[in-house]
Amino acid sequence: MAKQKTTVENPYVPKPYKILEFHRETSDSFTVKADMKINHDPGQFVQVGLPGVGECPISICSDSREFIQLNIREVGNVTTALSKLEQGDTILIRGPYGKGYPMRYLKGNSLLIIGGGCGVAPLKGIIDYAENHRGDYKKLSLLLGYRSPDDILFQRELVEWKNKYHLQVTVDKNTHGKFCYGAREGFVTDALKSMDISNNNQAAFVCGPPIMMKFVIKSLKDKGFNDDQIFLSTERLMYCALGVCCHCMIKGKFTCVDGPVFRYDEIKDLEDG
Amino acid sequence: MKTDKNKKLKVGVYGITGCSGCQLSIIFNEEEILDLLSLIDLKAFPFIKELNIDEEFDCIILEGLVANKGDLEILRKLRRNSKMLVSLGACACTGCVPAYRHFTLKENYEHLLYKKQEELQDVEPSPHDEHVKVDYYIPGCPPDKKEILRFIKGSVRGVLPRPHQNPVCIECRRNGNACLLDEGKPCLGPITTGGCNAVCINGGFECWGCRGPTKDMNLDLMIKMLRDRGFDDRFIQDRMRTFVGLKLPMLERVMQGPKSKVLQTRFDGEKKFYE
Amino acid sequence: MSKTITLNHITKIEGHAKLNLKIDKGKITTCELSATEGARYFEGIVKGRKYYAAHEMTSRICGICSCAHVVAALTAVEDALGLTISEQSCRLRVLLTLAERIRSHATHLYFLALPDYLGYESALSMAPEYKPQLQAALRLMKMGNGIVKLLGGRDLHPVSAGVGGWLKLPKQEEMEETGKELLKVKKDAIATVKLFAGLKQPEFESDAEWFSLVDPNEYAVLKGKFASGKSSFEKHEYRKFIEEYHQAYSTSNFVVKEDRRYFVSALARLNNNHRQLSRDAQKALKETGLKPPSKNPYHNNLAQAIELIHCIDHAMEICKREIKQEEMPEITPRAGRGVGAIEVPRGTLWHEYTLDEKGIITDANIITPTAQNLFAMQEDIRKRMPSLLKKKKQEIVLDMEKLIRNYDPCFSCAAHFLEVKWL
Amino acid sequence: MQVLRLEKKRLNHFLNVVKKGFELIAPVKSDLVRFSKIHHAEEIQLTKNSYFPVKEYFFRKEETLFQFEGTRITVPAYEAKKRVFFGIRRCDLNAIKNQDIVFIRDMGDPYYKAARENSYLLGYHCNTAPSPYCFCGSLDLVDFFDLMFFDKEDHFLVEVGSEKGKSLTEKYQEFFTDSQRLITRNEKTIPGVHRLENKDISRFYDHQDWKKGADICLSCGACTTLCPTCYCFEIHDEVKTADPVKGERKREWSSCQLQEFTRVAGDHIFRKEREDRFKHRIYHQLQYFKEKYGVQMCVGCGRCIEGCPTRIDFVRILNEMKNGKTENNG
Ligand SMILES: Cc1cc2nc3c(=O)[nH]c(=O)nc-3n(C[C@H](O)[C@H](O)[C@H](O)COP(=O)(O)OP(=O)(O)OC[C@H]3O[C@@H](n4cnc5c(N)ncnc54)[C@H](O)[C@@H]3O)c2cc1C
Ligand code: SF4
Ligand code: SF4
Ligand code: SF4
């Protein structure tokens, strides 16, 4: 096997990046800060991997040109292997990929951010973005739901968010009476229902487990939101992130290039199971 | 990384009733076996080792099925002593040919039963997971030797290879074989979990289903197709049960059910292959 | 002084066995060698199946000699069906059998037997000092596996051999390539003979007779009469000579011939057929100084090593022959009884099937080499014990294990379970 | 484009000469007809289309994307074997064109590109449909080839389709004479290949007849493997036993007919139902690809029907949907 280095740009080949910071968020998730200096939109994702283990898509949850932050939940091989890393280790990343949230077109609006569980990760990108462009948007409302107080992500940031924005955290079940960050017991949907909010100059961003998204959309529509005011993040199996391998295709749309963020009216007919 | 690189995975390879073929499949990785040993801490492998240290294991790889009381004792003990139990081979995963005894007439083997000492008393031939929890399966009779390697290489790094779920046909077609069903032969590839690289079909033989049914099999259709090719129900049952009968408890019901009778399939090849 | 020695799980053999020894005041009161492998009743479960399932199912009796069971079952079934196979099919079956013998001998010699002699607990722990030897072993194993895979479709439980012929023939180029590979590993076989000839073997003489197939045309593999130096008989008459009975402490049967014990093995073949060995194998034999017939079972290892050379030579010859495309024959089932007796790594293997007119198996009988040797092994142990009694228990155990491993027993095979006779 | 003439009796000679400068790949009959490396031009058969498509020479069954040692990555040299393909039919040529769109134009896959750049496509025009399942006439196939051979009794008319093709005819000019004519449209149509009547399937998504196909589908993936256009894949890492930090990342074929195709962590499967998967394949072929790239992906070779163990004829199912004929299938 005569192998030689080639100079042609190869879309499959990731590059090594250093981990600047490794922070454990919850028992099964962690945040990694890598020294990848790129331009990207909130909601875009990268393919993160380790040699010999594989790659997986992870949303960028920060907004900076100096580094990227990734919040990762341990669910399988790649994510578990990543969880064993520490500051100073090297990971392989390629990207960014996908279409993020159309923040520029939403200038002048209020932003309603609704996240469930690990779905909060991509949404943090919007929060950071809005913070960096504070003048461009009116009110920021955050509605974040978790299963229990132990699952609450970004606890380091929550205090700041609480001071700056309208923040509501819910937990499905309050397991040990530790009511931090003013969290309420109940589902996000309930909190949404009781929220005094209208669709007036407001865009809603939803990310979370499929069931949660379904009910949140219903509530939003009850509150008068139009389909084109709602933005969703979708998740599918993907290998290439280049719009070729076809695993992430939802009725002809590729999650990796046409998504992962879709406006609800673009994909409401696309659910194919 | 935080993992302690000097702490190797403590592995034990054992066999209960079986043909030793699965354990041989490990050794028969001729080019990699010596390297493999540097990856793990092989505490026990009685098949080729005199000194077998019986203690807490990280991973036990166990061949063979439960056929007598002694087997059952060993299985339970190994399960207690290990973080992870891996069933190696068809006997361990599905019962293989020895478990076909469940489907044969008692009179066929009755005369072979005889008085045995306590620990040799027969137990209904059964795969591991009928008795204890199994963490990982490496199916096949024999198991694919590369698959065993892949498993070991993965588990030392904490990566469990995704178990195969696709039918044998996927690999068979990829290997460029002509489809045996088109020649009227009774191939079970479509309902059998792949991972064997379709070795049997590559070798000119039909798949007998040794790696077990896929979760997604269309059993109704498979039965119908075999009937179309002139195979009677006795044949279909016998063939499907040879290796994995215990994992097809629904077979009889499906065969008697109405569905496979109405499906409209097309077969334009030769009828009847055997007889 | 009384001593009890129980070897509960004898290691480095195929399958599971144990040895029970009781010595009271210098006298052996109990000596039981037994298979503890679970009974699998193969002869029962093939009953009721069609003739073409016999080899596929009985192959699962044993991993290391799966080709042997396949070929023996096919031979027996074809015998019952009155089918004659082509010369080429027969030749390829010989090659398959030889290939299996190469890998089986290499595995046994280096992985199971050698550590005893060199004072290691296993071949794996020999690796630092004996890497070249182990690599030679792995090359030989790979060679055997490669041929089995080429002919049979895979390394274990081959699939390409079918009733009446080959479902898929190897390509001419592949055969030629194999021939070249064989030539390359021949030096490893020769080195193996040297290595084993250099090992010190205990002096011991067994009382058993040595039986193997004997074929006037070649070093017998698939054909011939079952014979020792003294007697010989046709395969169809085997039931007249071989009898099986059972002991409650074992899941394997014991076999004796006319109430006298006998051995089948590589050494038996060498004893009976050494004049038909290939030239280089004869040469190697001569250099070792071993003069067949030998009554010392410890010489079985050396016999296996010499067979390695012979098998490689014989296999190379077969690889030179042209491969012609042949169709599988049409088969019409008929009633009948057929016997297959072939030489396999551990000795002579017997398969017998009775078919009804639809081709359904109504009766089956399988006798493996280890089952035939079991009784003789046990009696050898009994005979050898007295000379060891003064030694430490540890040493006795080692000696016993060494003796048992010398026969290269396979309890997976033996405990597929045969027929019962109450004792 | 220019049209040349090659005497039939000189074809083998021509190909044997070509074989000296290139690796020659053409359909051969063994147990089935398949594209393989040609040793003597006499082996080639042109009566039946190849059972397996030619795609595996470009979009290989398994491709090593790169090697790694720790986080250091080495990309293998892209393959540069010069190959002449002979006897590719119109459908397969269009399939290559469609895969070119995906792999070269859309994403710039260097492995595919290298294999394609070093290949010469010599087509063979079907005078009749080579299989009863063909329906290429119903799809908008175009001329796409380096050279196309039209079979005319005792000679071939060879249409030049590209600069590459032209260079070949110049290199081997002693075999060709000028034909002094052009290939007519009529000569390019193939009789009996207009089976598909229902080409716009967008309004049939919820039609009950999909079940007809799905019920007799085994999800064996033969259809996607045999399809000359299907291109989905998976990526996996493999490490060396001697040193697990070394290894390679590999790409291999996959199939949308499998449950595995959309199984994600937590064992959630997006297209769990056989019907959804079956439908997905047909929609990707006839609709989604067109939405994205402007042409249908399917080229009408009929392999997915001929190679399907139960011969699910999706063309018939679609036609029946359009004609409102819902024959009861149980
Ligand atoms: C656009 C996008 C953004 C995502 N962002 C995040 C994030 O910010 N944080 C986070 O924790 N998770 C995120 N996920 C989910 C994450 O990719 C999966 O949890 C992860 O792939 C699981 O991989 P694994 O190897 O650990 O699991 P395994 O089950 O071992 O996965 C094996 C293979 O399946 C694939 N796979 C499995 N599950 C998924 C899935 N849900 N989506 C895509 N591929 C999958 C992987 O590519 C991998 O190759 C995102 C997914 C997508 C599609
Ligand atoms: S031969 Fe068997 S495994 Fe291969 S495609 Fe046909 S049915 Fe599937
Ligand atoms: S093809 Fe079938 S019988 Fe053969 S190894 Fe694979 S699963 Fe087992
Ligand atoms: S080839 Fe036929 S049976 Fe197999 S997946 Fe495709 S449509 Fe289904």
PDB file of N, CA, C and O in Angstrom, chain C residues 255-282:
ATOM      1  N   VAL C 255     -15.268 -47.561  24.219  1.00  0.00           N
ATOM      2  CA  VAL C 255     -15.316 -48.500  23.106  1.00  0.00           C
ATOM      3  C   VAL C 255     -14.212 -49.525  23.289  1.00  0.00           C
ATOM      4  O   VAL C 255     -13.085 -49.183  23.607  1.00  0.00           O
ATOM      5  N   VAL C 256     -14.560 -50.745  23.131  1.00  0.00           N
ATOM      6  CA  VAL C 256     -13.525 -51.762  23.128  1.00  0.00           C
ATOM      7  C   VAL C 256     -13.754 -52.673  21.951  1.00  0.00           C
ATOM      8  O   VAL C 256     -14.878 -52.866  21.502  1.00  0.00           O
ATOM      9  N   LYS C 257     -12.729 -53.239  21.463  1.00  0.00           N
ATOM     10  CA  LYS C 257     -12.857 -54.142  20.341  1.00  0.00           C
ATOM     11  C   LYS C 257     -12.664 -55.553  20.869  1.00  0.00           C
ATOM     12  O   LYS C 257     -11.642 -55.838  21.487  1.00  0.00           O
ATOM     13  N   GLU C 258     -13.622 -56.341  20.661  1.00  0.00           N
ATOM     14  CA  GLU C 258     -13.565 -57.733  21.112  1.00  0.00           C
ATOM     15  C   GLU C 258     -13.008 -57.828  22.526  1.00  0.00           C
ATOM     16  O   GLU C 258     -12.118 -58.599  22.827  1.00  0.00           O
ATOM     17  N   ASP C 259     -13.522 -56.909  23.362  1.00  0.00           N
ATOM     18  CA  ASP C 259     -13.109 -56.847  24.759  1.00  0.00           C
ATOM     19  C   ASP C 259     -11.637 -56.539  24.976  1.00  0.00           C
ATOM     20  O   ASP C 259     -11.117 -56.684  26.058  1.00  0.00           O
ATOM     21  N   ARG C 260     -10.970 -56.137  23.900  1.00  0.00           N
ATOM     22  CA  ARG C 260      -9.589 -55.717  24.110  1.00  0.00           C
ATOM     23  C   ARG C 260      -9.462 -54.263  23.712  1.00  0.00           C
ATOM     24  O   ARG C 260     -10.057 -53.819  22.758  1.00  0.00           O
ATOM     25  N   ARG C 261      -8.667 -53.523  24.441  1.00  0.00           N
ATOM     26  CA  ARG C 261      -8.601 -52.101  24.107  1.00  0.00           C
ATOM     27  C   ARG C 261      -7.641 -51.861  22.939  1.00  0.00           C
ATOM     28  O   ARG C 261      -6.736 -52.648  22.691  1.00  0.00           O
ATOM     29  N   TYR C 262      -7.902 -50.767  22.250  1.00  0.00           N
ATOM     30  CA  TYR C 262      -7.029 -50.423  21.137  1.00  0.00           C
ATOM     31  C   TYR C 262      -6.947 -48.912  21.005  1.00  0.00           C
ATOM     32  O   TYR C 262      -7.762 -48.186  21.566  1.00  0.00           O
ATOM     33  N   PHE C 263      -5.957 -48.492  20.282  1.00  0.00           N
ATOM     34  CA  PHE C 263      -5.753 -47.073  20.032  1.00  0.00           C
ATOM     35  C   PHE C 263      -5.926 -46.741  18.562  1.00  0.00           C
ATOM     36  O   PHE C 263      -5.522 -47.508  17.693  1.00  0.00           O
ATOM     37  N   VAL C 264      -6.508 -45.603  18.298  1.00  0.00           N
ATOM     38  CA  VAL C 264      -6.419 -45.025  16.946  1.00  0.00           C
ATOM     39  C   VAL C 264      -5.737 -43.669  17.147  1.00  0.00           C
ATOM     40  O   VAL C 264      -5.962 -43.024  18.156  1.00  0.00           O
ATOM     41  N   SER C 265      -4.886 -43.270  16.247  1.00  0.00           N
ATOM     42  CA  SER C 265      -4.186 -41.988  16.434  1.00  0.00           C
ATOM     43  C   SER C 265      -3.187 -41.801  15.312  1.00  0.00           C
ATOM     44  O   SER C 265      -3.046 -42.660  14.432  1.00  0.00           O
ATOM     45  N   ALA C 266      -2.479 -40.685  15.363  1.00  0.00           N
ATOM     46  CA  ALA C 266      -1.423 -40.452  14.385  1.00  0.00           C
ATOM     47  C   ALA C 266      -0.354 -41.542  14.531  1.00  0.00           C
ATOM     48  O   ALA C 266       0.177 -42.049  13.541  1.00  0.00           O
ATOM     49  N   LEU C 267      -0.074 -41.900  15.771  1.00  0.00           N
ATOM     50  CA  LEU C 267       0.943 -42.925  15.985  1.00  0.00           C
ATOM     51  C   LEU C 267       0.486 -44.275  15.417  1.00  0.00           C
ATOM     52  O   LEU C 267       1.278 -45.013  14.827  1.00  0.00           O
ATOM     53  N   ALA C 268      -0.804 -44.559  15.555  1.00  0.00           N
ATOM     54  CA  ALA C 268      -1.334 -45.798  14.984  1.00  0.00           C
ATOM     55  C   ALA C 268      -1.133 -45.809  13.477  1.00  0.00           C
ATOM     56  O   ALA C 268      -0.722 -46.807  12.887  1.00  0.00           O
ATOM     57  N   ARG C 269      -1.424 -44.672  12.861  1.00  0.00           N
ATOM     58  CA  ARG C 269      -1.250 -44.584  11.406  1.00  0.00           C
ATOM     59  C   ARG C 269       0.208 -44.774  11.035  1.00  0.00           C
ATOM     60  O   ARG C 269       0.544 -45.472  10.077  1.00  0.00           O
ATOM     61  N   LEU C 270       1.049 -44.127  11.815  1.00  0.00           N
ATOM     62  CA  LEU C 270       2.477 -44.221  11.526  1.00  0.00           C
ATOM     63  C   LEU C 270       2.942 -45.666  11.694  1.00  0.00           C
ATOM     64  O   LEU C 270       3.693 -46.191  10.869  1.00  0.00           O
ATOM     65  N   ASN C 271       2.498 -46.277  12.765  1.00  0.00           N
ATOM     66  CA  ASN C 271       2.876 -47.669  13.011  1.00  0.00           C
ATOM     67  C   ASN C 271       2.459 -48.580  11.865  1.00  0.00           C
ATOM     68  O   ASN C 271       3.198 -49.456  11.450  1.00  0.00           O
ATOM     69  N   ASN C 272       1.237 -48.369  11.380  1.00  0.00           N
ATOM     70  CA  ASN C 272       0.725 -49.273  10.351  1.00  0.00           C
ATOM     71  C   ASN C 272       1.157 -48.906   8.938  1.00  0.00           C
ATOM     72  O   ASN C 272       1.310 -49.781   8.092  1.00  0.00           O
ATOM     73  N   ASN C 273       1.309 -47.613   8.679  1.00  0.00           N
ATOM     74  CA  ASN C 273       1.468 -47.181   7.285  1.00  0.00           C
ATOM     75  C   ASN C 273       2.761 -46.426   6.994  1.00  0.00           C
ATOM     76  O   ASN C 273       2.869 -45.770   5.965  1.00  0.00           O
ATOM     77  N   HIS C 274       3.728 -46.461   7.879  1.00  0.00           N
ATOM     78  CA  HIS C 274       4.866 -45.558   7.718  1.00  0.00           C
ATOM     79  C   HIS C 274       5.601 -45.741   6.407  1.00  0.00           C
ATOM     80  O   HIS C 274       6.235 -44.827   5.916  1.00  0.00           O
ATOM     81  N   ARG C 275       5.466 -46.904   5.794  1.00  0.00           N
ATOM     82  CA  ARG C 275       6.177 -47.105   4.519  1.00  0.00           C
ATOM     83  C   ARG C 275       5.581 -46.265   3.397  1.00  0.00           C
ATOM     84  O   ARG C 275       6.208 -46.057   2.380  1.00  0.00           O
ATOM     85  N   GLN C 276       4.347 -45.809   3.618  1.00  0.00           N
ATOM     86  CA  GLN C 276       3.699 -45.021   2.564  1.00  0.00           C
ATOM     87  C   GLN C 276       3.839 -43.518   2.778  1.00  0.00           C
ATOM     88  O   GLN C 276       3.268 -42.730   2.032  1.00  0.00           O
ATOM     89  N   LEU C 277       4.574 -43.138   3.792  1.00  0.00           N
ATOM     90  CA  LEU C 277       4.803 -41.710   4.013  1.00  0.00           C
ATOM     91  C   LEU C 277       5.539 -41.101   2.821  1.00  0.00           C
ATOM     92  O   LEU C 277       6.246 -41.811   2.102  1.00  0.00           O
ATOM     93  N   SER C 278       5.399 -39.795   2.659  1.00  0.00           N
ATOM     94  CA  SER C 278       6.121 -39.138   1.573  1.00  0.00           C
ATOM     95  C   SER C 278       7.624 -39.277   1.830  1.00  0.00           C
ATOM     96  O   SER C 278       8.051 -39.542   2.949  1.00  0.00           O
ATOM     97  N   ARG C 279       8.388 -39.042   0.770  1.00  0.00           N
ATOM     98  CA  ARG C 279       9.819 -39.268   0.901  1.00  0.00           C
ATOM     99  C   ARG C 279      10.437 -38.423   2.009  1.00  0.00           C
ATOM    100  O   ARG C 279      11.182 -38.903   2.858  1.00  0.00           O
ATOM    101  N   ASP C 280      10.055 -37.142   2.015  1.00  0.00           N
ATOM    102  CA  ASP C 280      10.640 -36.260   3.022  1.00  0.00           C
ATOM    103  C   ASP C 280      10.178 -36.622   4.428  1.00  0.00           C
ATOM    104  O   ASP C 280      10.921 -36.462   5.393  1.00  0.00           O
ATOM    105  N   ALA C 281       8.949 -37.097   4.523  1.00  0.00           N
ATOM    106  CA  ALA C 281       8.460 -37.504   5.844  1.00  0.00           C
ATOM    107  C   ALA C 281       9.224 -38.736   6.320  1.00  0.00           C
ATOM    108  O   ALA C 281       9.573 -38.852   7.500  1.00  0.00           O
ATOM    109  N   GLN C 282       9.490 -39.652   5.399  1.00  0.00           N
ATOM    110  CA  GLN C 282      10.266 -40.851   5.759  1.00  0.00           C
ATOM    111  C   GLN C 282      11.665 -40.471   6.217  1.00  0.00           C
ATOM    112  O   GLN C 282      12.193 -41.020   7.186  1.00  0.00           O
TER     113      GLN C 282
END
